[in-house]
Coordinates of C-alpha atoms in Angstrom, one line a residue:
X16 CA 101.7 119.9 110.5
X17 CA 102.0 120.7 106.8
X18 CA 99.8 118.5 104.9
X19 CA 101.2 116.8 101.8
X20 CA 99.2 118.2 98.9
X21 CA 98.6 114.7 97.6
X22 CA 96.5 114.2 100.7
X23 CA 94.9 117.6 101.0
X24 CA 92.9 117.7 97.8
X25 CA 89.3 116.8 98.3
X26 CA 89.2 114.4 95.4
X27 CA 92.3 113.3 93.5
X28 CA 90.1 111.9 90.7
X29 CA 91.6 109.8 88.0
X30 CA 95.1 110.9 88.5
X31 CA 95.0 109.8 92.1
X32 CA 93.9 106.3 91.0
X33 CA 97.1 106.4 88.9
X34 CA 99.0 107.4 92.1
X35 CA 97.5 104.6 94.0
X36 CA 98.3 102.3 91.1
X37 CA 101.7 103.3 90.1
X38 CA 103.4 106.2 91.9
X39 CA 105.5 106.7 94.9
X40 CA 103.7 106.5 98.2
X41 CA 100.7 104.7 96.8
X42 CA 99.5 101.2 95.9
X43 CA 102.7 99.2 96.0
X44 CA 104.9 101.7 97.6
X45 CA 104.1 101.5 101.3
X46 CA 105.8 99.6 104.1
X47 CA 106.1 99.7 107.8
X48 CA 108.1 99.2 111.0
X49 CA 107.5 99.6 114.6
X50 CA 108.4 103.3 114.6
X51 CA 105.9 105.8 115.9
X52 CA 103.7 106.5 112.8
X53 CA 103.5 110.3 113.6
X54 CA 107.2 111.1 113.7
X55 CA 110.5 110.2 112.1
X56 CA 112.0 107.7 114.5
X57 CA 115.6 108.9 114.3
X58 CA 114.7 112.4 115.6
X59 CA 113.6 111.2 119.1
X60 CA 116.6 111.0 121.4
X61 CA 119.4 111.7 118.9
X62 CA 122.1 114.0 120.4
X63 CA 122.7 115.7 117.0
X64 CA 119.0 116.7 116.9
X65 CA 119.2 118.2 120.4
X66 CA 122.1 120.4 119.3
X67 CA 119.9 122.2 116.8
X68 CA 119.7 122.6 113.1
X69 CA 122.7 122.8 110.8
X70 CA 122.5 125.4 108.0
X71 CA 123.3 124.3 104.4
X72 CA 123.4 121.1 102.5
X73 CA 121.5 119.6 99.6
X74 CA 118.6 117.2 100.2
X75 CA 118.0 114.5 97.5
X76 CA 114.4 113.3 97.5
X77 CA 113.7 110.4 95.2
X78 CA 110.5 109.1 93.6
X79 CA 109.9 106.0 91.5
X80 CA 107.0 107.5 89.5
X81 CA 108.1 109.8 86.6
X82 CA 106.6 113.3 87.0
X83 CA 104.6 114.9 84.3
X84 CA 105.9 118.4 84.9
X85 CA 102.7 120.3 85.4
X86 CA 104.1 122.3 88.3
X87 CA 101.1 124.2 89.5
X88 CA 98.3 122.8 91.7
X89 CA 95.6 124.1 89.4
X90 CA 97.0 122.0 86.5
X91 CA 98.9 119.0 87.8
X92 CA 97.8 115.6 86.7
X93 CA 99.7 113.0 88.7
X94 CA 100.8 112.8 92.3
X95 CA 104.5 112.8 91.4
X96 CA 104.0 116.4 90.4
X97 CA 102.2 117.1 93.7
X98 CA 105.2 115.7 95.6
X99 CA 107.4 118.4 93.9
X100 CA 104.8 121.1 94.6
X101 CA 104.8 120.3 98.3
X102 CA 108.1 122.1 98.4
X103 CA 107.0 125.0 96.2
X104 CA 103.5 126.3 97.1
X105 CA 101.0 126.3 100.0
X106 CA 97.3 126.7 100.7
X107 CA 95.1 129.0 102.7
X108 CA 94.3 126.1 105.1
X109 CA 95.9 122.9 106.2
X110 CA 94.9 119.9 108.4
X111 CA 95.9 118.8 111.8
X112 CA 96.7 115.2 112.9
X113 CA 93.0 114.5 113.3
X114 CA 92.4 115.7 109.7
X115 CA 90.6 118.8 110.8
X116 CA 91.1 122.1 108.9
X117 CA 93.5 124.6 110.5
X118 CA 94.7 128.0 109.4
X119 CA 97.8 128.2 107.2
X120 CA 98.2 131.2 105.0
X121 CA 94.9 132.5 106.2
X122 CA 92.5 132.4 109.1
X123 CA 88.7 132.4 108.7
X124 CA 85.4 133.0 110.4
X125 CA 81.9 132.0 109.5
X126 CA 78.6 132.1 111.3
X127 CA 76.5 130.0 108.9
X128 CA 78.8 127.8 106.8
X129 CA 77.6 129.8 103.8
X130 CA 79.7 133.0 104.0
X131 CA 83.3 132.8 105.1
X132 CA 85.8 135.6 105.7
X133 CA 89.4 134.7 105.2
X134 CA 92.3 136.9 106.4
X135 CA 96.0 136.4 105.6
X136 CA 98.0 135.5 108.8
X137 CA 100.7 137.9 107.7
X138 CA 100.7 140.9 105.5
X139 CA 104.2 140.3 104.1
X140 CA 104.1 136.8 102.7
X141 CA 106.4 136.8 99.7
X142 CA 106.1 134.9 96.4
X143 CA 109.3 133.5 95.0
X144 CA 109.3 136.4 92.5
X145 CA 109.4 139.0 95.3
X146 CA 105.8 140.0 95.0
X147 CA 103.7 140.2 98.2
X148 CA 100.8 137.7 98.4
X149 CA 97.3 139.3 98.5
X150 CA 93.9 137.8 98.3
X151 CA 93.7 139.0 94.7
X152 CA 96.1 136.1 94.0
X153 CA 93.7 133.7 95.5
X154 CA 90.8 135.2 93.5
X155 CA 92.9 134.9 90.4
X156 CA 93.4 131.2 91.1
X157 CA 89.7 130.6 91.8
X158 CA 88.7 132.5 88.6
X159 CA 91.2 130.5 86.6
X160 CA 89.6 127.2 87.8
X161 CA 86.2 128.6 86.9
X162 CA 87.2 130.1 83.6
X163 CA 85.5 128.7 80.4
X164 CA 89.0 128.1 78.9
X165 CA 90.4 126.3 81.9
X166 CA 91.9 123.0 80.8
X167 CA 92.4 121.4 84.2
X168 CA 90.1 119.1 86.2
X169 CA 89.4 121.2 89.3
X170 CA 86.4 123.4 88.6
X171 CA 84.6 121.2 91.1
X172 CA 86.5 123.0 93.9
X173 CA 85.0 126.4 93.0
X174 CA 81.7 125.5 91.5
X175 CA 79.7 125.9 94.7
X176 CA 80.8 129.5 95.1
X177 CA 78.0 132.0 94.4
X178 CA 78.4 133.3 90.8
X179 CA 80.9 130.6 89.7
X180 CA 78.4 128.9 87.4
X181 CA 77.7 132.2 85.6
X182 CA 81.4 133.0 85.3
X183 CA 82.1 129.4 84.0
X184 CA 79.3 129.8 81.4
X185 CA 80.8 133.1 80.2
X186 CA 77.8 135.2 81.2
X187 CA 79.7 137.1 84.0
X188 CA 83.0 138.9 84.1
X189 CA 83.8 137.9 87.7
X190 CA 82.6 135.5 90.5
X191 CA 80.1 137.5 92.5
X192 CA 80.7 135.4 95.6
X193 CA 84.3 136.6 95.9
X194 CA 84.8 140.0 97.5
X195 CA 88.3 141.2 98.4
X196 CA 88.9 143.9 101.1
X197 CA 90.3 147.2 100.1
X198 CA 93.7 146.4 101.6
X199 CA 93.8 143.0 99.8
X200 CA 94.3 141.1 103.1
X201 CA 90.8 139.6 103.4
X202 CA 88.5 137.7 101.1
X203 CA 84.8 137.0 101.7
X204 CA 83.6 133.9 100.0
X205 CA 79.8 133.3 99.7
X206 CA 78.6 129.9 98.7
X207 CA 75.3 129.0 97.0
X208 CA 74.1 127.3 100.1
X209 CA 75.3 126.3 103.5
X210 CA 77.1 122.9 103.5
X211 CA 79.3 121.3 106.1
X212 CA 82.1 120.8 103.7
X213 CA 82.1 124.1 102.0
X214 CA 85.5 125.0 103.5
X215 CA 87.3 121.8 102.8
X216 CA 85.9 121.6 99.3
X217 CA 87.1 125.2 98.4
X218 CA 90.3 125.3 96.4
X219 CA 93.0 126.6 98.8
X220 CA 96.0 127.4 96.6
X221 CA 96.7 131.0 95.3
X222 CA 98.4 131.7 92.0
X223 CA 100.8 134.6 91.4
X224 CA 99.1 137.1 89.2
X225 CA 102.4 138.6 88.3
X226 CA 103.8 135.2 87.1
X227 CA 100.9 134.6 84.8
X228 CA 100.7 138.2 83.5
X229 CA 99.7 138.3 79.9
X230 CA 99.1 134.5 79.6
X231 CA 95.6 133.5 78.5
X232 CA 93.9 130.8 80.6
X233 CA 93.8 128.5 77.7
X234 CA 97.6 128.7 77.3
X235 CA 98.5 128.4 81.0
X236 CA 99.0 124.7 81.2
X237 CA 101.8 124.8 78.7
X238 CA 103.3 128.1 79.9
X239 CA 106.6 128.6 81.6
X240 CA 105.1 129.3 85.0
X241 CA 103.6 125.8 84.9
X242 CA 106.3 123.9 83.0
X243 CA 109.6 125.6 83.8
X244 CA 109.5 128.4 86.4
X245 CA 106.7 127.8 88.8
X246 CA 106.2 130.6 91.4
X247 CA 105.0 129.7 94.9
X248 CA 105.1 130.9 98.5
X249 CA 106.6 127.7 99.8
X250 CA 110.1 127.1 101.4
X251 CA 111.8 126.3 98.1
X252 CA 111.8 127.8 94.6
X253 CA 112.5 125.9 91.4
X254 CA 115.7 126.7 89.6
X255 CA 115.9 124.0 87.0
X256 CA 113.6 121.3 85.5
X257 CA 114.8 118.3 83.5
X258 CA 111.5 116.9 82.2
X259 CA 110.7 113.5 83.6
X260 CA 114.1 113.3 85.4
X261 CA 114.7 115.9 88.1
X262 CA 113.8 119.2 89.6
X263 CA 116.3 121.4 91.3
X264 CA 115.3 124.0 94.0
X265 CA 116.9 126.5 96.2
X266 CA 115.9 127.9 99.5
X267 CA 113.3 130.7 99.5
X268 CA 115.1 133.1 101.9
X269 CA 111.9 135.1 102.5
X270 CA 109.7 132.1 103.3
X271 CA 107.1 133.4 105.7
X272 CA 107.7 130.8 108.4
X273 CA 111.5 131.3 108.3
X274 CA 114.3 130.7 105.9
X275 CA 115.0 127.0 105.3
X276 CA 117.9 125.3 106.9
X277 CA 118.7 123.5 103.6
X278 CA 120.4 125.3 100.8
X279 CA 118.9 123.1 98.0
X280 CA 116.5 120.3 97.3
X281 CA 116.9 117.9 94.3
X282 CA 113.9 115.8 93.5
X283 CA 114.9 113.0 91.1
X284 CA 113.3 110.0 89.5
X285 CA 115.0 106.7 90.1
X286 CA 114.4 103.1 88.9
X287 CA 112.7 101.3 91.8
X288 CA 115.3 98.5 91.3
X289 CA 118.0 100.9 92.4
X290 CA 116.3 102.2 95.5
X291 CA 118.1 100.1 98.1
X292 CA 121.5 100.9 96.6
X293 CA 120.8 104.6 96.4
X294 CA 119.7 104.7 100.0
X295 CA 122.7 102.6 101.2
X296 CA 125.2 104.9 99.5
X297 CA 123.5 108.0 100.8
X298 CA 122.7 109.2 97.3
X299 CA 119.1 109.5 98.4
X300 CA 118.0 111.0 101.7
X301 CA 114.2 110.5 101.5
X302 CA 111.8 108.3 99.5
X303 CA 108.8 106.1 99.5
X304 CA 109.4 102.6 98.2
X305 CA 107.9 99.4 96.9
X306 CA 106.7 97.0 99.6
X307 CA 108.6 94.1 98.0
X308 CA 112.0 95.7 99.1
X309 CA 110.9 96.3 102.7
X310 CA 113.2 93.6 104.2
X311 CA 116.2 95.0 102.3
X312 CA 115.5 98.6 103.4
X313 CA 115.0 97.5 107.0
X314 CA 118.5 96.0 107.0
X315 CA 120.1 99.3 106.1
X316 CA 122.0 100.8 109.0
X317 CA 121.8 104.4 107.7
X318 CA 118.1 104.6 107.2
X319 CA 114.9 104.8 109.3
X320 CA 111.7 103.3 107.9
X321 CA 108.7 105.4 109.0
X322 CA 105.1 104.1 108.7
X323 CA 102.0 106.3 108.7
X324 CA 98.3 105.6 108.2
X325 CA 97.2 105.8 104.6
X326 CA 94.2 107.6 103.1
X327 CA 93.6 105.2 100.3
X328 CA 91.8 102.0 99.6
X329 CA 91.7 99.5 96.8
X330 CA 88.8 97.6 95.3
X331 CA 87.6 95.4 92.5
X332 CA 84.8 97.1 90.5
X333 CA 82.2 95.8 88.2
X334 CA 80.5 97.7 85.3
X335 CA 76.9 97.8 86.4
X336 CA 75.8 100.5 83.9
X337 CA 76.8 103.5 81.9
X338 CA 77.5 107.2 82.3
X339 CA 75.0 109.2 80.3
X340 CA 76.9 112.5 80.3
X341 CA 75.2 113.8 83.5
X342 CA 74.6 110.8 85.8
X343 CA 75.1 107.1 86.2
X344 CA 72.5 104.8 84.9
X345 CA 72.4 101.1 86.0
X346 CA 71.7 98.3 83.6
X347 CA 69.5 95.6 85.3
X348 CA 70.8 93.1 82.7
X349 CA 74.5 93.7 83.5
X350 CA 76.7 90.6 83.6
X351 CA 77.4 91.4 87.3
X352 CA 73.9 92.6 88.3
X353 CA 73.4 89.7 90.7
X354 CA 74.3 90.7 94.3
X355 CA 74.9 87.2 95.4
X356 CA 77.5 86.7 92.7
X357 CA 79.4 89.7 93.8
X358 CA 79.3 88.7 97.4
X359 CA 80.5 85.2 96.5
X360 CA 83.4 86.6 94.6
X361 CA 84.5 88.5 97.7
X362 CA 84.1 85.6 100.1
X363 CA 86.3 83.6 97.7
X364 CA 89.4 85.8 98.1
X365 CA 91.7 85.3 101.0
X366 CA 92.5 89.0 101.2
X367 CA 94.9 88.9 104.2
X368 CA 97.0 86.1 102.6
X369 CA 97.0 88.1 99.4
X370 CA 98.2 91.3 101.1
X371 CA 100.8 89.3 103.0
X372 CA 102.1 87.8 99.8
X373 CA 102.2 90.8 97.5
X374 CA 102.5 93.8 99.9
X375 CA 104.8 92.4 102.7
X376 CA 101.8 92.4 105.0
X377 CA 101.6 96.2 104.9
X378 CA 97.9 96.3 104.4
X379 CA 94.7 95.2 105.9
X380 CA 91.4 93.9 104.4
X381 CA 88.6 96.4 104.4
X382 CA 84.8 95.8 104.2
X383 CA 83.9 99.4 103.2
X384 CA 85.1 101.9 100.6
X385 CA 86.5 104.3 103.2
X386 CA 90.0 104.2 104.8
X387 CA 90.0 103.5 108.5
X388 CA 92.0 106.7 109.2
X389 CA 88.8 108.6 108.6
X390 CA 86.4 109.3 111.4
X391 CA 83.4 108.3 109.3
X392 CA 84.6 104.8 108.6
X393 CA 82.4 102.0 110.0
X394 CA 83.9 99.3 112.1
X395 CA 83.3 95.7 111.1
X396 CA 80.8 95.4 114.0
X397 CA 78.8 98.3 112.5
X398 CA 78.5 96.7 109.1
X399 CA 75.8 94.1 108.1
X400 CA 78.4 91.6 106.7
X401 CA 82.0 90.8 107.6
X402 CA 83.4 89.2 104.5
X403 CA 86.0 86.8 106.0
X404 CA 87.6 84.3 103.7
X405 CA 85.0 81.6 103.2
X406 CA 85.2 79.6 99.9
X407 CA 82.4 77.3 101.1
X408 CA 80.1 80.3 101.7
X409 CA 81.1 81.5 98.2
X410 CA 80.1 78.2 96.7
X411 CA 76.8 78.3 98.6
X412 CA 75.9 81.8 97.3
X413 CA 76.8 80.8 93.8
X414 CA 74.6 77.8 93.9
X415 CA 71.7 79.9 95.3
X416 CA 72.2 82.4 92.5
X417 CA 72.0 79.7 89.8
X418 CA 75.7 79.6 88.9
X419 CA 76.3 75.9 88.6
X420 CA 78.5 73.6 86.5
X421 CA 76.2 72.1 83.9
X422 CA 78.7 70.6 81.6
X423 CA 81.2 69.0 84.0
X424 CA 84.2 71.1 83.0
X425 CA 84.8 72.3 86.5
X426 CA 83.6 75.8 85.9
X427 CA 80.1 77.2 86.6
X428 CA 77.8 78.4 83.9
X429 CA 75.5 81.4 84.4
X430 CA 71.8 81.0 85.4
X431 CA 70.9 80.7 81.7
X432 CA 73.3 77.8 81.3
X433 CA 75.7 79.9 79.2
X434 CA 79.5 79.9 79.6
X435 CA 80.5 82.4 82.3
X436 CA 84.0 84.0 82.3
X437 CA 85.1 87.0 84.3
X438 CA 87.3 89.2 82.2
X439 CA 89.3 90.7 84.9
X440 CA 91.3 93.9 84.1
X441 CA 94.4 95.2 85.9
X442 CA 96.7 98.0 84.9
X443 CA 100.2 97.3 83.6
X444 CA 103.2 99.6 84.4
X445 CA 105.9 97.1 83.7
X446 CA 106.0 96.0 87.3
X447 CA 106.1 92.1 87.2
X448 CA 104.3 91.8 90.5
X449 CA 101.1 93.3 89.1
X450 CA 100.3 90.4 86.8
X451 CA 101.2 87.9 89.5
X452 CA 98.9 89.5 92.1
X453 CA 96.1 89.9 89.6
X454 CA 96.4 86.3 88.5
X455 CA 96.2 85.2 92.2
X456 CA 92.7 86.9 92.3
X457 CA 91.6 84.9 89.3
X458 CA 92.9 81.7 90.9
X459 CA 90.8 82.4 94.0
X460 CA 87.7 82.6 91.8
X461 CA 88.6 79.5 89.9
X462 CA 88.8 77.6 93.2
X463 CA 85.1 78.2 93.7
X464 CA 84.3 77.3 90.1
X465 CA 84.3 80.7 88.4
X466 CA 86.3 80.8 85.3
X467 CA 88.4 84.0 84.9
X468 CA 90.7 85.6 82.3
X469 CA 93.2 88.2 83.2
X470 CA 93.6 91.2 80.9
X471 CA 96.6 93.5 81.6
X472 CA 96.4 97.0 80.0
X473 CA 98.8 99.9 80.0
X474 CA 98.0 102.1 82.9
X475 CA 97.0 105.3 81.2
X476 CA 94.9 103.5 78.6
X477 CA 93.4 101.4 81.4
X478 CA 91.9 104.2 83.4
X479 CA 90.8 106.0 80.2
X480 CA 88.9 102.8 79.2
X481 CA 87.3 102.6 82.7
X482 CA 86.1 106.2 82.7
X483 CA 84.7 105.9 79.2
X484 CA 82.9 102.6 80.0
X485 CA 84.8 100.7 77.3
X486 CA 83.0 97.4 76.9
X487 CA 86.3 95.6 77.1
X488 CA 86.5 96.6 80.8
X489 CA 83.9 94.7 82.8
X490 CA 85.7 93.8 86.1
X491 CA 88.6 95.9 87.2
X492 CA 91.1 96.5 89.9
X493 CA 91.4 100.1 91.0
X494 CA 92.0 102.4 94.0
X495 CA 91.1 105.8 95.4
X496 CA 92.9 108.2 97.7
X497 CA 90.7 110.5 99.7
X498 CA 91.2 114.0 100.9
X499 CA 91.1 115.1 104.5
X500 CA 87.3 115.6 104.2
X501 CA 85.8 112.2 104.0
X502 CA 82.7 112.9 101.9
X503 CA 82.3 109.9 99.6
X504 CA 79.8 111.5 97.2
X505 CA 82.3 112.8 94.6
X506 CA 83.3 109.2 94.1
X507 CA 80.1 107.2 94.7
X508 CA 77.3 109.6 94.1
X509 CA 74.7 109.1 91.4
X510 CA 76.0 112.1 89.5
X511 CA 79.7 111.3 90.1
X512 CA 81.7 110.6 86.9
X513 CA 84.3 108.7 89.0
X514 CA 81.7 106.3 90.3
X515 CA 83.2 103.9 87.8
X516 CA 80.9 100.9 88.5
X517 CA 78.0 103.2 87.7
X518 CA 76.2 102.1 90.9
X519 CA 72.9 103.9 91.6
X520 CA 71.0 103.7 94.8
X521 CA 68.7 106.5 95.7
X522 CA 68.7 105.8 99.4
X523 CA 72.5 105.7 99.6
X524 CA 72.8 108.9 97.6
X525 CA 70.3 110.7 99.9
X526 CA 72.3 109.6 103.0
X527 CA 75.4 111.3 101.5
X528 CA 73.4 114.5 100.8
X529 CA 71.9 114.4 104.3
X530 CA 75.3 114.1 105.9
X531 CA 76.2 117.6 104.5
X532 CA 72.8 119.1 105.3
X533 CA 73.3 121.6 108.2
X534 CA 69.5 121.7 108.9
X535 CA 69.6 117.9 109.5
X536 CA 72.9 117.4 111.4
X537 CA 74.0 120.9 112.4
X538 CA 77.5 120.6 113.9
X539 CA 76.8 117.1 115.4
X540 CA 79.7 115.0 114.1
X541 CA 78.2 111.8 115.5
X542 CA 74.9 112.4 113.7
X543 CA 76.9 113.0 110.5
X544 CA 78.9 109.9 111.1
X545 CA 75.8 107.8 111.7
X546 CA 74.5 108.7 108.2
X547 CA 77.9 107.7 106.7
X548 CA 77.8 104.4 108.5
X549 CA 74.3 103.8 107.1
X550 CA 75.6 104.5 103.6
X551 CA 78.5 102.1 104.2
X552 CA 76.0 99.5 105.3
X553 CA 74.3 99.7 101.9
X554 CA 77.6 99.5 100.1
X555 CA 78.5 96.5 102.3
X556 CA 75.4 94.6 101.4
X557 CA 74.9 95.7 97.8
X558 CA 78.6 95.3 97.1
X559 CA 78.9 97.2 93.8
X560 CA 82.7 96.9 94.4
X561 CA 84.7 94.4 96.4
X562 CA 86.7 96.3 99.0
X563 CA 90.1 94.6 99.0
X564 CA 92.5 96.4 101.3
X565 CA 94.0 99.6 102.6
X566 CA 97.8 100.2 102.8
X567 CA 100.0 102.1 105.2
X568 CA 102.2 104.8 103.7
X569 CA 105.8 104.4 104.5
X570 CA 109.1 106.2 103.9
X571 CA 112.8 105.5 104.0
X572 CA 114.6 108.5 105.6
X573 CA 118.3 108.9 106.0
X574 CA 119.5 109.1 109.6
X575 CA 121.4 112.2 108.5
X576 CA 118.2 114.0 107.7
X577 CA 116.8 115.7 110.8
X578 CA 113.7 117.6 111.7
X579 CA 111.3 115.6 109.6
X580 CA 107.9 114.6 111.1
X581 CA 105.4 112.6 109.1
X582 CA 101.8 111.7 110.0
X583 CA 98.5 110.9 108.3
X584 CA 98.3 114.7 107.6
X585 CA 101.7 114.7 105.8
X586 CA 105.0 116.3 106.7
X587 CA 106.0 119.3 108.6
X588 CA 107.3 122.3 106.5
X589 CA 110.5 121.5 104.7
X590 CA 112.1 124.7 106.0
X591 CA 112.5 122.8 109.3
X592 CA 114.4 119.9 107.8
X593 CA 118.2 119.8 108.0
X594 CA 121.2 117.6 107.2
X595 CA 124.0 116.8 109.6
X596 CA 127.3 118.6 108.8
X597 CA 129.2 117.0 106.0
X598 CA 126.1 115.9 104.0

């Protein structure tokens, strides 16, 4: 199965939080039916599907989130762009339905998890510009990410290659750990040390050297190959871009897995309020949609609703310290430093009722910052505490922690007798349900005697403030999507910028390091999982964030669109999709 790029990346960083918050397929855009989560339901026993693909037709793929228009994986910033790029370019490896890496453009061998040799699966894979893909194109991409003038966020996906640090610092002309064979078909990659996730952390996407010829790295992000005429090896090539509105593509006849059945694909941005009508009239063949319209979409006779497990989770974080430029530093005097306070705030929330009310029941409460689709995720039985809704327990913990109402106004003061108010932040995208659901959280806290004040902030500014530890942000709602490799350290490690609460626990960090240490765990997946479960146990007890929920990803797919399969690892290649005659 061809993994959607929005799921493949190891860490989607800040932009993925935006995806989870605001874009198609994320936070509020999942829904579910009783369909098999691994396949599009309409394809099963349909006679038309049995007759075989029909050539021709134009697929209209809709998204509610406006795309930014950075149409190269090395530079894209929001997942709406990645949804477009899914049609355009591909990586050296992919993932199967168990989220294990599998060969795609290349196969590989390794004996020690330090040195890998990759070989292209075919010697005639063509770029959209007619050039033949070689490993020099992949090296070009990796050196772009490591270049001192690179303006994107993905140096992290090459930094562990031997020589990358020197190249990044400008003291070397090339990355010594990248060696291309004489025929250009193989690449040997040597890492600085053996790690279990070296493969899945390595940037997989090549870039056409020819397309970027003569363009300085510092100028690439605003160049035509990124903004107007992206060149990939995928099944469709871009022919026209209307910024923020639509992208038109035509079939790549030389696609290495076979020419697409469809002639064209149009990806267009639509107002979420129009989604049901666009689906009903057949103007849109495929889209993810907001949970609030699930009942209306389910009533459509020309659409199948397909549900798949998600790789994202949502939490309420508390600022417990600061980022000092290199690492997180906790403040023992933080307003939210008291663990019992944080535990009480989670017990106070009826998370299942909240999910049912605002997400059409398409989610489930979680007790750990790891989506259940991942093999490392601890079950509730493996965790020290199961935070079921228990307002009386919340009150008990608050009493024990010294948060009591001393002036009789119905709200608790802090242990020093001072007024205590949670300034709770939530992003604002113009969706009216966001403020309602955030206010519901505040109300849960008020019911156990904790005063709260909701602060809605424009989404881009919101995440910028969180990352920069703006003092106006102290408690905040956020979410993360994970890649196919479940390593949590890029999000929760001591030296992780995206550890937004600034939580520091040496024991927890060492567990994450040990889980990647080949000398400790070898290839024993259970031993590695045990270390991750121990880490989740610490997170569950210390509770630097309140795990709220995970959502299932869901899609509306026209019954006239055939050949589509969707699973936790994304979709099959779009060259296999087809429309019934007349579409």
